[in-house]
Short mmCIF file of C-alpha atoms in Angstrom, two decimals:
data_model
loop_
_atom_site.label_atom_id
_atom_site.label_comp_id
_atom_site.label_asym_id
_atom_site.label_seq_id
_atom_site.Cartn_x
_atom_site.Cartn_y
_atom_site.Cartn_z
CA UNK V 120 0.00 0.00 0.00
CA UNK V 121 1.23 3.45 -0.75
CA UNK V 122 0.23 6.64 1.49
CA UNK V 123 -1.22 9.68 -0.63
CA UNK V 124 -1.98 12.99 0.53
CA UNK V 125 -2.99 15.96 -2.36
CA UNK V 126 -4.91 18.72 -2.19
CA UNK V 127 -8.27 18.05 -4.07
CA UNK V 128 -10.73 20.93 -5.00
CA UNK V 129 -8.78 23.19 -2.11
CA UNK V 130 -8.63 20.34 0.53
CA UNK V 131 -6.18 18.72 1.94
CA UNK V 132 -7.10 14.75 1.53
CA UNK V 133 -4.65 11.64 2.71
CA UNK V 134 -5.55 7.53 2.14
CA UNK V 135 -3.94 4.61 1.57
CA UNK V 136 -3.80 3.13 -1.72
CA UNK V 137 -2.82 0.00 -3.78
CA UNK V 138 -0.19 0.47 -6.59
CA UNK V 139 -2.78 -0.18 -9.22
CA UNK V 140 -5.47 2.30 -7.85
CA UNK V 141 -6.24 4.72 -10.60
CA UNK V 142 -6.89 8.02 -9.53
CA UNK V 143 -10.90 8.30 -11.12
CA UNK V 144 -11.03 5.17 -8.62
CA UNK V 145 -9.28 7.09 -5.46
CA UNK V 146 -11.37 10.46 -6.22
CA UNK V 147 -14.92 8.52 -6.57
CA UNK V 148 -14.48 5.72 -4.20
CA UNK V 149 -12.03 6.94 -1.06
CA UNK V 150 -13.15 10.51 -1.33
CA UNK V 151 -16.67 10.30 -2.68
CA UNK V 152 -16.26 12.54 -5.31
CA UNK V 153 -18.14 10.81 -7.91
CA UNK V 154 -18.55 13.79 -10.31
CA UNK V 155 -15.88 12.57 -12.40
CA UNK V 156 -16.91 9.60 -13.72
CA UNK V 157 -15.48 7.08 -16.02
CA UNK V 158 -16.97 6.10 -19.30
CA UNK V 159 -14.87 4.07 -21.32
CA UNK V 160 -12.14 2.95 -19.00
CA UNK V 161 -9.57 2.96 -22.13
CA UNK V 162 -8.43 6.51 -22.05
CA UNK V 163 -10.67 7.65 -24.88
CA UNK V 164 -13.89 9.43 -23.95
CA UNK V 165 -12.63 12.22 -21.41
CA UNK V 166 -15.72 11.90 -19.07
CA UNK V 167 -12.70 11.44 -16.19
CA UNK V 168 -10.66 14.58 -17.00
CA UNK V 169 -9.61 16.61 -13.74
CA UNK V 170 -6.79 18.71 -13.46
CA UNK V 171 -3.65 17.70 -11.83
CA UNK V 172 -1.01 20.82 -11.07
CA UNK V 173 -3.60 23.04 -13.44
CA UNK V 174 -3.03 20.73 -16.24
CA UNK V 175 -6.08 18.47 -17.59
CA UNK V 176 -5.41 14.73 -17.62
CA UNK V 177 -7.82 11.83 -17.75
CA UNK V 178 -8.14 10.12 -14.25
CA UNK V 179 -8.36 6.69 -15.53
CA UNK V 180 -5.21 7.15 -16.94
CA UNK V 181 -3.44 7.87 -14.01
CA UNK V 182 -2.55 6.06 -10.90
CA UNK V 183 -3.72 7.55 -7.47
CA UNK V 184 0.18 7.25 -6.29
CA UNK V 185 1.34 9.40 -9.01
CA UNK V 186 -0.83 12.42 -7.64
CA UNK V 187 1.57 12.03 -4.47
CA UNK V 188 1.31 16.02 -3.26
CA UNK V 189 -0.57 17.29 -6.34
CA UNK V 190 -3.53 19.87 -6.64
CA UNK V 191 -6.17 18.24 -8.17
CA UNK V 192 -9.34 20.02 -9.15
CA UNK V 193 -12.24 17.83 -9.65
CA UNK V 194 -15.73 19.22 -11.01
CA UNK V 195 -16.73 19.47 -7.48
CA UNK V 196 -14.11 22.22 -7.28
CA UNK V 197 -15.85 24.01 -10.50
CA UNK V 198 -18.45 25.91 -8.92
CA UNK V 199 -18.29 29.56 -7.35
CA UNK V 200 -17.40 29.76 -3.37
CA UNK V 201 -20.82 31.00 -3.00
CA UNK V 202 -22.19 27.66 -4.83
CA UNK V 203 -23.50 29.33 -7.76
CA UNK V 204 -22.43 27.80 -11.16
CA UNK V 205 -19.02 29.26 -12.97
CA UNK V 206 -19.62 31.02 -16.29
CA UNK V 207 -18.31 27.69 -18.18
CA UNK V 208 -21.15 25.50 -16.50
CA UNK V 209 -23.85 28.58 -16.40
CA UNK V 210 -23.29 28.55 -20.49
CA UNK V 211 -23.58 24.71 -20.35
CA UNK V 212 -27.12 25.22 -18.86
CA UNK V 213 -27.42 27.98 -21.14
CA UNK V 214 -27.07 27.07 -24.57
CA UNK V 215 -28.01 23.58 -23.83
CA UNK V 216 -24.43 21.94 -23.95
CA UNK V 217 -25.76 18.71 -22.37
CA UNK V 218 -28.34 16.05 -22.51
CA UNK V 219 -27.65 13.26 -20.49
CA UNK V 220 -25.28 15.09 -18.64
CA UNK V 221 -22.73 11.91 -18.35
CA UNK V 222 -19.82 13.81 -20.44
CA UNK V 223 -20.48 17.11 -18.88
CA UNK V 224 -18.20 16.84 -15.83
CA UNK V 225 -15.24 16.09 -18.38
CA UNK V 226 -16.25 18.67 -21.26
CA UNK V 227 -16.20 21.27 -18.58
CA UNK V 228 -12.82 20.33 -17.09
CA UNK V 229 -11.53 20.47 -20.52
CA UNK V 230 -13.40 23.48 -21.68
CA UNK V 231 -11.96 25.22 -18.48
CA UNK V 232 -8.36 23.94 -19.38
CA UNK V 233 -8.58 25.54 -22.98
CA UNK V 234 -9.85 28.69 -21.91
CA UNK V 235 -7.12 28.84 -19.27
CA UNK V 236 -4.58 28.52 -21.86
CA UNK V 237 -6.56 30.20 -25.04
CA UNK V 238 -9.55 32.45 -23.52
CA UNK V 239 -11.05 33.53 -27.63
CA UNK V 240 -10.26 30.48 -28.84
CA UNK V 241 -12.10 30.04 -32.28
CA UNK V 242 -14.84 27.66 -33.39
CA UNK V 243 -12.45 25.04 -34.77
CA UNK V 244 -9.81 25.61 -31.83
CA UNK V 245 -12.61 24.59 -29.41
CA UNK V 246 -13.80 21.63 -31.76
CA UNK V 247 -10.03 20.05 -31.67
CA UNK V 248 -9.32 20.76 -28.07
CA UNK V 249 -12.05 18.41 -27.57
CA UNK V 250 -10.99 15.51 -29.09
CA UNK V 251 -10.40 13.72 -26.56
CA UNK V 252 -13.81 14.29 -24.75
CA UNK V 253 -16.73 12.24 -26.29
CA UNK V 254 -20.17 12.75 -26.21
CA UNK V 255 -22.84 10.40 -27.90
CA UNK V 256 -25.73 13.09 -27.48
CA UNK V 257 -25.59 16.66 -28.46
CA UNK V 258 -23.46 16.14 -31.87
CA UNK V 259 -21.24 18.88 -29.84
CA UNK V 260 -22.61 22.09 -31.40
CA UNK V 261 -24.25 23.38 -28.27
CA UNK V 262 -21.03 22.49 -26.33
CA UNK V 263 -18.69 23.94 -28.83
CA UNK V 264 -21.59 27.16 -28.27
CA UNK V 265 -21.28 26.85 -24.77
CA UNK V 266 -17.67 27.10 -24.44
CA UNK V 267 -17.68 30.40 -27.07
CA UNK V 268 -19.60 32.16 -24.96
CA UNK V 269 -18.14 31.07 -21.54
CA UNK V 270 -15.25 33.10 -23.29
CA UNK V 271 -17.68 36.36 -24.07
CA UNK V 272 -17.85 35.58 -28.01
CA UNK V 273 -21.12 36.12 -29.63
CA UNK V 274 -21.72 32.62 -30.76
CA UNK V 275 -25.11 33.93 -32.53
CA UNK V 276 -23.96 32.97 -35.70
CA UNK V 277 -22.69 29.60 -34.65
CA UNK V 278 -24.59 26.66 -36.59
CA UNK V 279 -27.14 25.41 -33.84
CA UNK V 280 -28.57 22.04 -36.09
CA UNK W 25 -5.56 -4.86 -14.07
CA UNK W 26 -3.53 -7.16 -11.72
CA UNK W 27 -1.85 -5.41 -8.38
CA UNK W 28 1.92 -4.14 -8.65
CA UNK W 29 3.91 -2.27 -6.17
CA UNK W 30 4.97 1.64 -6.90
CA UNK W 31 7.43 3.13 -6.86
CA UNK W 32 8.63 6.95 -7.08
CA UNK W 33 12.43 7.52 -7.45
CA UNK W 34 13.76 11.04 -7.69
CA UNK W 35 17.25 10.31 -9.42
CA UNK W 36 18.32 8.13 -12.41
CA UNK W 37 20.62 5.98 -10.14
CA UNK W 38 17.80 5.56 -8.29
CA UNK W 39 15.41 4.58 -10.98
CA UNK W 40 17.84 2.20 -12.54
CA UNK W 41 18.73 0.14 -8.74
CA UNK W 42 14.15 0.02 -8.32
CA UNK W 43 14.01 -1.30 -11.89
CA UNK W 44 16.83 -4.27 -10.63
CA UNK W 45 13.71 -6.16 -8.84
CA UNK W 46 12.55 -8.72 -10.67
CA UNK W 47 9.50 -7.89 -13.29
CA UNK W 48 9.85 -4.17 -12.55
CA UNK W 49 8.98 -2.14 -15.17
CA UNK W 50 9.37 1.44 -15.76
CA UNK W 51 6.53 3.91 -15.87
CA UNK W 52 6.70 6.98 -18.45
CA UNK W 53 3.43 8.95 -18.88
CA UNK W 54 1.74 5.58 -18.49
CA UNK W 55 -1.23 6.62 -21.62
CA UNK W 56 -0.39 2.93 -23.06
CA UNK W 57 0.78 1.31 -19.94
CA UNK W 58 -1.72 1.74 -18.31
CA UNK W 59 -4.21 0.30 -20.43
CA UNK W 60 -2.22 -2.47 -20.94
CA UNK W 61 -2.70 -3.25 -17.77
CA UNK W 62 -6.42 -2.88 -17.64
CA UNK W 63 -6.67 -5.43 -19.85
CA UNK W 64 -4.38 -7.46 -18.08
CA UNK W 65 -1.58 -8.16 -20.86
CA UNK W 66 0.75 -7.72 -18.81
CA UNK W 67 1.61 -8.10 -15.05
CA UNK W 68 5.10 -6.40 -13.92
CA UNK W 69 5.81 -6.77 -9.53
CA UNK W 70 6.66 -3.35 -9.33
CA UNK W 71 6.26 -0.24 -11.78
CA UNK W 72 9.01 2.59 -11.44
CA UNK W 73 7.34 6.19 -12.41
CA UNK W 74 10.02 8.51 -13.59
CA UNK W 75 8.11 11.48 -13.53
CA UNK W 76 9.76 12.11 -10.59
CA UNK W 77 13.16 12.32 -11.44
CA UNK W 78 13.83 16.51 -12.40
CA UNK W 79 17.03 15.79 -14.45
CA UNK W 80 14.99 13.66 -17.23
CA UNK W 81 12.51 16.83 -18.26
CA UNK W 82 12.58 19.92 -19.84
CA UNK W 83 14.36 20.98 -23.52
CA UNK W 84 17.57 22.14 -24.57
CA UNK W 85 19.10 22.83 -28.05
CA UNK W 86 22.74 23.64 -29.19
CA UNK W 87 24.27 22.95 -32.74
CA UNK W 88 22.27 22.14 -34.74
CA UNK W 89 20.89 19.76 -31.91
CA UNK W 90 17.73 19.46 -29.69
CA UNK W 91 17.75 17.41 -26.86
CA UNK W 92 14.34 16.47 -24.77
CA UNK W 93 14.66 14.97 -21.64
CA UNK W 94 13.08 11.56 -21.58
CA UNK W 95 10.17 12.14 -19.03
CA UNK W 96 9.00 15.76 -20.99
CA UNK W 97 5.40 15.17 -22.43
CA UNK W 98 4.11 15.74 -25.47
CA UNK W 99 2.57 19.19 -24.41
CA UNK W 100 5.83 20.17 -23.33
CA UNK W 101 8.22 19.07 -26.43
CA UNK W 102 5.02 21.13 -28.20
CA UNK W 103 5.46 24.13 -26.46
CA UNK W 104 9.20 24.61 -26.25
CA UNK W 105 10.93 22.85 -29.01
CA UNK W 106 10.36 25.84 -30.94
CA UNK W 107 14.10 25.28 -32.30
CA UNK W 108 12.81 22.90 -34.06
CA UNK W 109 9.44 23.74 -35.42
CA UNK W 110 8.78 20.04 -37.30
CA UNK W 111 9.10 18.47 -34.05
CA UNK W 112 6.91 20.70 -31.92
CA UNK W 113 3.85 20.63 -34.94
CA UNK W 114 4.68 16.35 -34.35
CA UNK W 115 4.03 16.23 -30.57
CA UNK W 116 0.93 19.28 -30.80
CA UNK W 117 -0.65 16.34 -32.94
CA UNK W 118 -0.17 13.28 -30.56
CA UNK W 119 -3.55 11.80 -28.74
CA UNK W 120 -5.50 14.28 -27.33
CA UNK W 121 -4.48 17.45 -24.77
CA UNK W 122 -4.94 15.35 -21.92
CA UNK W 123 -2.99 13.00 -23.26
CA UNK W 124 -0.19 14.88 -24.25
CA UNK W 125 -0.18 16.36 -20.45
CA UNK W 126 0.81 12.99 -19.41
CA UNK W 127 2.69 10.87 -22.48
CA UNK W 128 6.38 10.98 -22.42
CA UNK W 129 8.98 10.99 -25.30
CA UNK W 130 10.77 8.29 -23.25
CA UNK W 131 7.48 6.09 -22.42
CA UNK W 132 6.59 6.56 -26.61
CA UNK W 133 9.93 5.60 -27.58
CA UNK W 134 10.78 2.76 -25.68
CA UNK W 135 7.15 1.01 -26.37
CA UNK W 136 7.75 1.38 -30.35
CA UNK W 137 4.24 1.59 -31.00
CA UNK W 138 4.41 0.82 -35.07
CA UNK W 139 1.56 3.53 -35.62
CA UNK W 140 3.28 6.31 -33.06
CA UNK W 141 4.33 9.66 -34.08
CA UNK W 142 7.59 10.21 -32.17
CA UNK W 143 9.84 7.08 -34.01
CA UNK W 144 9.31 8.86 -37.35
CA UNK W 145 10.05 12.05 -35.77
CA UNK W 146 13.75 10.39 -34.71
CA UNK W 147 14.33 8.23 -37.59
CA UNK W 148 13.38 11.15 -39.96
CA UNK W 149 15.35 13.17 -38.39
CA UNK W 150 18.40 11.25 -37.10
CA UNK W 151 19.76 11.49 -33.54
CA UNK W 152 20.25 9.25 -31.02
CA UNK W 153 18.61 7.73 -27.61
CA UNK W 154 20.29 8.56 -24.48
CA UNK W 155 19.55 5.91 -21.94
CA UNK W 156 21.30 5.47 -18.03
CA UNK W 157 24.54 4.00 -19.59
CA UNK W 158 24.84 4.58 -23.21
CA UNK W 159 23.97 6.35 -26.01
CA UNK W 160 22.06 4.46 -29.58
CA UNK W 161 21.74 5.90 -33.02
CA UNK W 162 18.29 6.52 -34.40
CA UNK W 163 19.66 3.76 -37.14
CA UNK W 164 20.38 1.35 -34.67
CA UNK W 165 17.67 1.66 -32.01
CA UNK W 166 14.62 0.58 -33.94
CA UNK W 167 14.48 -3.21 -34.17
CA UNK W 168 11.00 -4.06 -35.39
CA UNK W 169 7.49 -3.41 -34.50
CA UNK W 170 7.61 -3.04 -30.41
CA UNK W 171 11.09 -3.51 -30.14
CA UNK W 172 13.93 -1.79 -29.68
CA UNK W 173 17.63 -1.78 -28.57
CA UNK W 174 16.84 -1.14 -25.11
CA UNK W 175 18.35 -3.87 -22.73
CA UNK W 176 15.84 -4.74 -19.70
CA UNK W 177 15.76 -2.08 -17.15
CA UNK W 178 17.38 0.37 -19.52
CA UNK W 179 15.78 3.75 -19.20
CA UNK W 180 15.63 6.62 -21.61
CA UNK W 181 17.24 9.60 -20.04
CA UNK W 182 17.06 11.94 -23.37
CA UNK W 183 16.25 11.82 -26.58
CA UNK W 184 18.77 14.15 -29.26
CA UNK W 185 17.34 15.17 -32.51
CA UNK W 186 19.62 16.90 -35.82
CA UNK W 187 17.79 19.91 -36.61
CA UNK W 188 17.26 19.75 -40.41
CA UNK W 189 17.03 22.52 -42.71
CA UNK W 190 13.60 22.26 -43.51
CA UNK W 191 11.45 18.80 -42.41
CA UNK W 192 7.72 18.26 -41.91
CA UNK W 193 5.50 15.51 -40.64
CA UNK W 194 2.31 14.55 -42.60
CA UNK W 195 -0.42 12.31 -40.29
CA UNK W 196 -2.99 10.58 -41.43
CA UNK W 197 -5.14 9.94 -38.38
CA UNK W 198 -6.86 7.29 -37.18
CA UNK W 199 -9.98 9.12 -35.45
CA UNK W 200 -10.80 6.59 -32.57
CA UNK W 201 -7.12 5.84 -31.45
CA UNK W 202 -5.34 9.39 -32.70
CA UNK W 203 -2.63 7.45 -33.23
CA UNK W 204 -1.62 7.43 -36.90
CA UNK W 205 -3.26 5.03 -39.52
CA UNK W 206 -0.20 6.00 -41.69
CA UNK W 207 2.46 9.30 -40.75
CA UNK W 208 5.59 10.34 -42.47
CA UNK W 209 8.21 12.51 -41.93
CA UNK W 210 10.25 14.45 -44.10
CA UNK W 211 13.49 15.91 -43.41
CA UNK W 212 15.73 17.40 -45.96
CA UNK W 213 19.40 17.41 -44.20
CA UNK W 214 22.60 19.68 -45.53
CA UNK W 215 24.29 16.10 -46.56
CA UNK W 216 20.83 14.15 -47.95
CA UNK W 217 16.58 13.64 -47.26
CA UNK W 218 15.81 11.41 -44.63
CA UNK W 219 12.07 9.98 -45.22
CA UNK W 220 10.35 7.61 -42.30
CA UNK W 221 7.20 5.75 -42.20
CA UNK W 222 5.37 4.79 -39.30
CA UNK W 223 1.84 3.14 -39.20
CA UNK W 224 2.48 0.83 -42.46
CA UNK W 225 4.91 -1.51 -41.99
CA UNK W 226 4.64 -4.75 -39.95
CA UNK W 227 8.11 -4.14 -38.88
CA UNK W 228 7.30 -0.99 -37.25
CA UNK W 229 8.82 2.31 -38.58
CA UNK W 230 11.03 2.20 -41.48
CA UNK W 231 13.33 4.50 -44.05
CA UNK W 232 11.89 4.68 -47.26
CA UNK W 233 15.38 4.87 -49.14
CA UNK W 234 13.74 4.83 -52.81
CA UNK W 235 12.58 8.05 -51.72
CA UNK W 236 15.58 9.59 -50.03
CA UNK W 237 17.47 9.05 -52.97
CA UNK W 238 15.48 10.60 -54.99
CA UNK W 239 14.56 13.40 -53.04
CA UNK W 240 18.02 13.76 -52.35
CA UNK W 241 19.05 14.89 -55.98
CA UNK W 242 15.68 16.54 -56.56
CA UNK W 243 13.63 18.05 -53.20
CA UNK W 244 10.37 18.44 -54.56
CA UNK W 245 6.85 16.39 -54.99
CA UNK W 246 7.70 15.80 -58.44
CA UNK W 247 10.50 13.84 -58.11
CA UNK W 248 8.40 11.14 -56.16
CA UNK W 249 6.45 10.18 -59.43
CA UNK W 250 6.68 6.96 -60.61
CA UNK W 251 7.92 5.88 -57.47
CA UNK W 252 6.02 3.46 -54.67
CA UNK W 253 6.09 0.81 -51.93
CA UNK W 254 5.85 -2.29 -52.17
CA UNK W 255 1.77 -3.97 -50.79
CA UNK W 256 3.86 -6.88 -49.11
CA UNK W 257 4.52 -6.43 -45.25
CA UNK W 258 2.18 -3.29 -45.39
CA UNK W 259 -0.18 -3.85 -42.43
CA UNK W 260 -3.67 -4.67 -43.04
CA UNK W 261 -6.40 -4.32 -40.52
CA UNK W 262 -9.83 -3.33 -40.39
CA UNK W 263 -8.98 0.47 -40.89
CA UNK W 264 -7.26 -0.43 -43.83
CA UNK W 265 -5.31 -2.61 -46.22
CA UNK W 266 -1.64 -2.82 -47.15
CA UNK W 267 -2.37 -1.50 -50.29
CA UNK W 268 -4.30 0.96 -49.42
CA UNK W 269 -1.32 1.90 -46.52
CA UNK W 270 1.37 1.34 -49.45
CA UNK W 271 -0.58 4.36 -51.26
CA UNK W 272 -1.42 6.74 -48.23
CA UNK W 273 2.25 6.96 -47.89
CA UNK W 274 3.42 8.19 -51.35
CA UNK W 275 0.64 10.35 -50.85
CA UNK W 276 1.72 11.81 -47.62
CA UNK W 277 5.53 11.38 -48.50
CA UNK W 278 4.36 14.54 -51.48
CA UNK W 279 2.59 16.33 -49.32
CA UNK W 280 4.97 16.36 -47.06
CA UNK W 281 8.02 17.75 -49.46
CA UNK W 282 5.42 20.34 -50.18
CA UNK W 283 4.68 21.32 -47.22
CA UNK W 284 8.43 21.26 -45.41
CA UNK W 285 9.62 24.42 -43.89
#
């Protein structure tokens, strides 16, 4: 067993862990945070993104013992201090980036991570950034929408079919 | 995936006594390891993460070199290798962001995935692998599809690339893995073209030499006409045939020359 202690969404967490416990396992099943979830298990859909150190990586990808003294932000950690929604998950709810809602926690981890690092970025810079986050209901439009606006671009004449 | 013991050394010295125990195995960026595991291919006693050793990250470059370190991921090699501009567009294109966060040039190289980006970035442009006790020529360090010249336990401490005068890398992607259904790279050297395949061959990457030489005498599109690859030892999988991979790459090999800078 290996003893962890990181910072997640501002607080300071400990636990033991095996070697093979991924950290989407540590986050939802020591901690309880079970906003991240995991889709495919493989690496591929994104629904586990958090950030680690302020850098978006996909929590079933990673092992709990390799976020040894990290800050991790979970979606948990997304919302403002007075528990109103940020501006990336009020323009989720507000240009209908969701349906089921099972990608969501991941598309907004990621959305936050590109706007961190590009806050205009253009129609087709938000499309690619996401490439790595899958979702099998919206057809992404309202999410690419979403994310345009969170950064304070008119997405008015953004194709809404 | 089956249980293993971690392990977190901060030095090389370090890394290399951990990686003594029997069926330890070193962990890069872990974005195929891991997964490998999941599906229980493969069952090591112990992994060794290096992405705590300092000395293995970050990039340099000096005449006509670049050097990475061999735990610096993707979204680092495409943010600072700006000395080499070929290279940097080569990692921006690997996986996904989150990916990239987390694979290592190390981790890529030493797995020899025969549809990765990075071993036609080094074969194209020639260099060598750095490991704990010894350094091995791009020419040399490829040894078929998965394999390499690494001894057991050998880690890759740096990676050294020759800056060519003008080089490019041409993907075609495979949209479900990101990994590349075919890729080439291009690199037009003061002293001759240097062309590598990966993604095609069921030997892994490969020098197309047909096409150095004739780039070589002649660096443009053009002088790739008439010229192709052999079907035979072309991989063929659901995504695609040999033949179909034997063609992508002339393809890509043109655009490539055209679009070198």
């Amino acid at each position: 067993m290996n003893k962890v202690s990181m910072t997640v969404n501002g607080k300071a967490v400990s636990g033991e862990v095996e070697g093979r416990t991924l950290l989407s396992s540590f986050l939802r099943d020591d901690i309880n945070l079970t906003g991240t979830h995991v889709g495919c298990d493989t690496s591929q859909c994104g629904a586990c993104v958090v950030h680690v150190d302020g850098e978006a990586v996909k929590s079933c990808t990673m092992l709990a013992a390799e976020a040894d003294g990290a800050e991790v932000k979970t979606i948990e950690g997304m919302a403002n201090a007075d528990g109103s929604l940020s501006v990336i998950q009020q323009a989720f709810q507000d240009h209908h980036g969701l349906q089921c809602g099972f990608c969501t926690p991941g598309m907004v981890m990621s959305a936050a991570a590109l706007l961190k690092e590009n806050p205009q970025p253009s129609e087709q810079e938000v499309r690619t950034y996401l490439e790595g986050n899958i979702c099998r209901c919206t057809g992404y439009h309202n999410i690419v929408k979403a994310i345009m606006a969170a950064s304070g671009q008119d997405v008015s004449v953004i194709a809404a079919e | 995936m089956y249980n293993f013991e971690f392990e977190k050394p901060g030095s090389v010295a370090d890394a290399v006594a951990a990686l003594g125990a029997e069926d330890a195995q070193a962990l890069g960026g872990g974005q195929t390891l891991i997964p490998t595991l999941k599906q229980r291919l493969n069952q090591p006693s112990k992994l060794v993460s290096l992405s705590g050793i300092a000395d293995m990250k970050g990039v340099s470059a000096s005449g006509g070199m670049i050097t990475i370190g061999g735990a610096t991921t993707h979204a680092t090699v495409a943010a600072e290798a700006s000395a080499y501009p070929a290279l940097a567009a080569t990692a921006a294109h690997i996986g996904d962001p989150a990916v990239r966060n987390r694979g290592t040039i190390g981790g890529s190289l030493a797995n020899n995935d025969p549809a990765a980006c990075y071993p036609a970035a080094l074969l194209g442009s020639g260099g060598s692998v750095k490991t704990d006790n010894r350094d091995i020529d791009a020419d040399e360090y490829f040894q078929g599809m998965f394999s390499t010249a690494l001894e057991e336990g050998e880690i890759i401490t740096g990676v050294t690339f020759n800056i060519p005068e003008k080089a490019n890398y041409q993907k075609f992607v495979q949209p479900a893995s990101r990994f590349a259904l075919v890729g080439v790279f291009v690199a037009k050297h003061a002293d001759g073209v240097r062309v590598a395949i990966t993604g095609a061959s069921e030997d892994g990457v490969f020098r197309w030499s047909e096409a150095e030489t004739a780039l070589s005498s002649n660096f443009s599109a053009a002088a790739l006409d008439g010229i192709s690859v052999s079907a035979d030892g072309m991989i063929t999988d659901l995504h695609g045939t040999g033949a179909y991979r034997a063609h992508l790459l002339g393809i890509l090999t043109k655009r490539a020359v055209a679009a070198a800078a």
